[in-house]
Amino acid sequence: MGKRKTQRKNATMLDSDDDNSSVSSSSTMHSDRMSVSGTEEVELNKDSLLDEAVDNLYEKRGSTREKALASIIEAFNSNLQHEFVEKKFATLLHRCLNSLKKGSSKEISLASRTVGLLALTIGPGDKAREILEESITPVSQAFKSGYESSKIASLLECLAIITFVGGIEPEETEKSMQIMWQLVHPKLGSNVITVKASAVVITAVVSAWSFLLTTMDRWSLSPKLWLESITYLSSLLDKDDRSVRIAAGEALEVIFEMGSLEKFATEAEGSNNGSVSEGNKSKEGLLHIQGLRAKILNQVRDLSVEAGGKGSAKKDLNYQRSLFKDVLEFLQDGYCPETSMKIGGESLQTSTWSQLIQSNFLRRFLGGGFAKHMQENEFLQDVFGFTPKRNLVGGEHVSNNLKRMYKSPNSVINKARTQHLNKQRMLSEGKKIGHFAVNVGDEDS
């Protein structure tokens, strides 16, 4: 497929050095004088605050647990808490799952976000699989405990993240996608109570579903499921809410990139070798697929030139036009948009729809912590093929803080290094004095 550079007005340039410059400029000289022991005290203080927050998750008062979860989220967003997670993994996970089962809507939202951050911090492996296996039932049950939109959206993000990190088999990912789909497209039955989903929930479902779809092989999902999905997404393009239309457009981007409609057309044409009735059915299926594609093409074309006045705030209108212009160009000419984001002096680039959907979803989930994670989270670096800019001291990669501590004249590291050099100089001077003394004695003799 071709590639085309594109610029979107809502693209964020994430440069952590620039972001932090205004905050840190006034304290630069002070931080340069900070000793390693002082830094260790700060880290110990942070750890003790996190320990206290985890302990507070046992409290009976819901507001206390909510406050504790909020502080844990803030800590996980600002830094990768690897050491803390190693010590408190099981405790934190099970307290969060308890909040999912028994907490208020606000507590459930905070707990689900914490579980997602826990999975991203740990990265793929046995613990990430444990998070997925232990969480999927409580998350599914929490969907049914109430229909508050913000709570449902947080649960959807959590399910998407823990599946993205911990899911290995396609069946695991498909199971999570089906749980999401049931919220807006339930299978009717005698014991199923249908509730009309809000625009916020529909947007969250489609976004989370699309995010997981980027990890799937198109051959893993059944043609029936694909057609149901595409037909439903096409219907969403006619909705009044702009956020719904945008989410549906992004989902269709991924589906078209995977070549799913072409797959159905090939299968329909290939099944013409059977009986007359089967041949007629396959022709009908092929005509349906071709008609669906033509319908979506027209919808996309209309949305790419929409005049406004329909749907949500006008600030989203330009993004919608840009998005559907890109989709239209991809459908007609096969060009994928290329995007670039600046993170800490390096560029995070995307050249496929799937990469763009993944980066957008993770940016929304991590918020201000996205740049930090991209610079330090090896799992996300592997996902996007991103190599962060690092500082070199003594031939080793170290952070800016460590570099400042190393150079600071008051740091323990630098003091030890100075003492070592002074000792070496003294030994050297002693050797020289001994050498001169021997020479003087020789001359006297």
CSV table of N, CA and C in Angstrom, one decimal, residues 76 80-82 116-124 165 362 366 369-384 386 388 390:
chain,number,residue,atom,x,y,z
A,76,PHE,N,1.6,6.1,39.0
A,76,PHE,CA,1.9,5.3,37.9
A,76,PHE,C,2.0,6.0,36.6
A,80,LEU,N,7.4,5.0,36.0
A,80,LEU,CA,7.1,3.6,35.9
A,80,LEU,C,7.5,2.9,37.2
A,81,GLN,N,6.6,2.4,37.9
A,81,GLN,CA,6.8,1.9,39.3
A,81,GLN,C,7.2,0.4,39.3
A,82,HIS,N,8.3,0.1,38.6
A,82,HIS,CA,8.7,-1.3,38.5
A,82,HIS,C,9.0,-2.0,39.8
A,116,GLY,N,-5.4,-1.3,34.4
A,116,GLY,CA,-4.8,-1.1,33.1
A,116,GLY,C,-3.4,-0.6,33.2
A,117,LEU,N,-3.1,0.4,34.1
A,117,LEU,CA,-1.8,0.9,34.3
A,117,LEU,C,-0.8,-0.1,34.8
A,118,LEU,N,-1.4,-1.0,35.7
A,118,LEU,CA,-0.6,-2.1,36.2
A,118,LEU,C,-0.1,-3.0,35.1
A,119,ALA,N,-1.0,-3.3,34.2
A,119,ALA,CA,-0.6,-4.2,33.1
A,119,ALA,C,0.4,-3.6,32.2
A,120,LEU,N,0.2,-2.3,31.8
A,120,LEU,CA,1.2,-1.6,31.0
A,120,LEU,C,2.6,-1.5,31.6
A,121,THR,N,2.6,-1.3,33.0
A,121,THR,CA,3.9,-1.2,33.7
A,121,THR,C,4.6,-2.5,33.7
A,122,ILE,N,3.9,-3.6,33.9
A,122,ILE,CA,4.5,-5.0,33.9
A,122,ILE,C,4.9,-5.4,32.6
A,123,GLY,N,4.1,-5.2,31.5
A,123,GLY,CA,4.4,-5.7,30.2
A,123,GLY,C,4.1,-7.1,30.0
A,124,PRO,N,4.2,-7.7,28.8
A,124,PRO,CA,3.8,-9.1,28.5
A,124,PRO,C,4.5,-10.1,29.4
A,165,VAL,N,-2.1,-6.3,26.4
A,165,VAL,CA,-0.8,-6.7,27.0
A,165,VAL,C,-0.7,-8.2,27.3
A,362,LEU,N,-3.7,4.7,23.2
A,362,LEU,CA,-2.8,4.8,24.3
A,362,LEU,C,-2.6,6.2,24.8
A,366,LEU,N,-3.3,7.0,28.7
A,366,LEU,CA,-2.2,7.5,29.5
A,366,LEU,C,-2.2,9.0,29.8
A,369,GLY,N,0.9,11.0,30.9
A,369,GLY,CA,1.9,10.0,31.1
A,369,GLY,C,2.4,9.3,29.9
A,370,PHE,N,1.8,9.6,28.7
A,370,PHE,CA,2.2,8.9,27.5
A,370,PHE,C,3.6,9.1,27.1
A,371,ALA,N,4.1,10.4,27.2
A,371,ALA,CA,5.5,10.7,26.8
A,371,ALA,C,6.5,9.9,27.8
A,372,LYS,N,6.2,9.9,29.1
A,372,LYS,CA,7.0,9.2,30.0
A,372,LYS,C,7.1,7.7,29.7
A,373,HIS,N,5.9,7.1,29.4
A,373,HIS,CA,5.9,5.7,29.1
A,373,HIS,C,6.7,5.4,27.8
A,374,MET,N,6.5,6.3,26.9
A,374,MET,CA,7.2,6.0,25.6
A,374,MET,C,8.7,6.1,25.8
A,375,GLN,N,9.2,6.9,26.7
A,375,GLN,CA,10.6,7.0,26.9
A,375,GLN,C,11.2,5.9,27.8
A,376,GLU,N,10.3,5.3,28.6
A,376,GLU,CA,10.9,4.3,29.6
A,376,GLU,C,10.2,3.0,29.5
A,377,ASN,N,9.1,2.8,28.9
A,377,ASN,CA,8.4,1.6,28.9
A,377,ASN,C,8.8,0.8,27.6
A,378,GLU,N,9.6,-0.3,27.9
A,378,GLU,CA,10.2,-1.1,26.8
A,378,GLU,C,9.1,-1.8,26.0
A,379,PHE,N,8.0,-2.2,26.6
A,379,PHE,CA,6.9,-2.8,25.9
A,379,PHE,C,6.3,-1.9,24.8
A,380,LEU,N,6.0,-0.7,25.2
A,380,LEU,CA,5.5,0.3,24.2
A,380,LEU,C,6.5,0.7,23.2
A,381,GLN,N,7.7,0.8,23.6
A,381,GLN,CA,8.8,1.0,22.6
A,381,GLN,C,8.8,-0.1,21.5
A,382,ASP,N,8.7,-1.3,22.0
A,382,ASP,CA,8.7,-2.4,21.0
A,382,ASP,C,7.4,-2.4,20.1
A,383,VAL,N,6.3,-2.0,20.7
A,383,VAL,CA,5.0,-1.9,19.9
A,383,VAL,C,5.2,-1.0,18.7
A,384,PHE,N,5.8,0.2,19.0
A,384,PHE,CA,5.9,1.2,18.0
A,384,PHE,C,7.3,1.3,17.3
A,386,PHE,N,10.0,2.3,18.6
A,386,PHE,CA,10.5,3.7,19.0
A,386,PHE,C,11.7,3.5,19.9
A,388,PRO,N,14.0,5.8,22.3
A,388,PRO,CA,14.1,7.1,22.9
A,388,PRO,C,15.5,7.7,22.9
A,390,ARG,N,18.6,9.1,24.6
A,390,ARG,CA,19.2,8.9,25.9
A,390,ARG,C,20.5,9.7,26.0
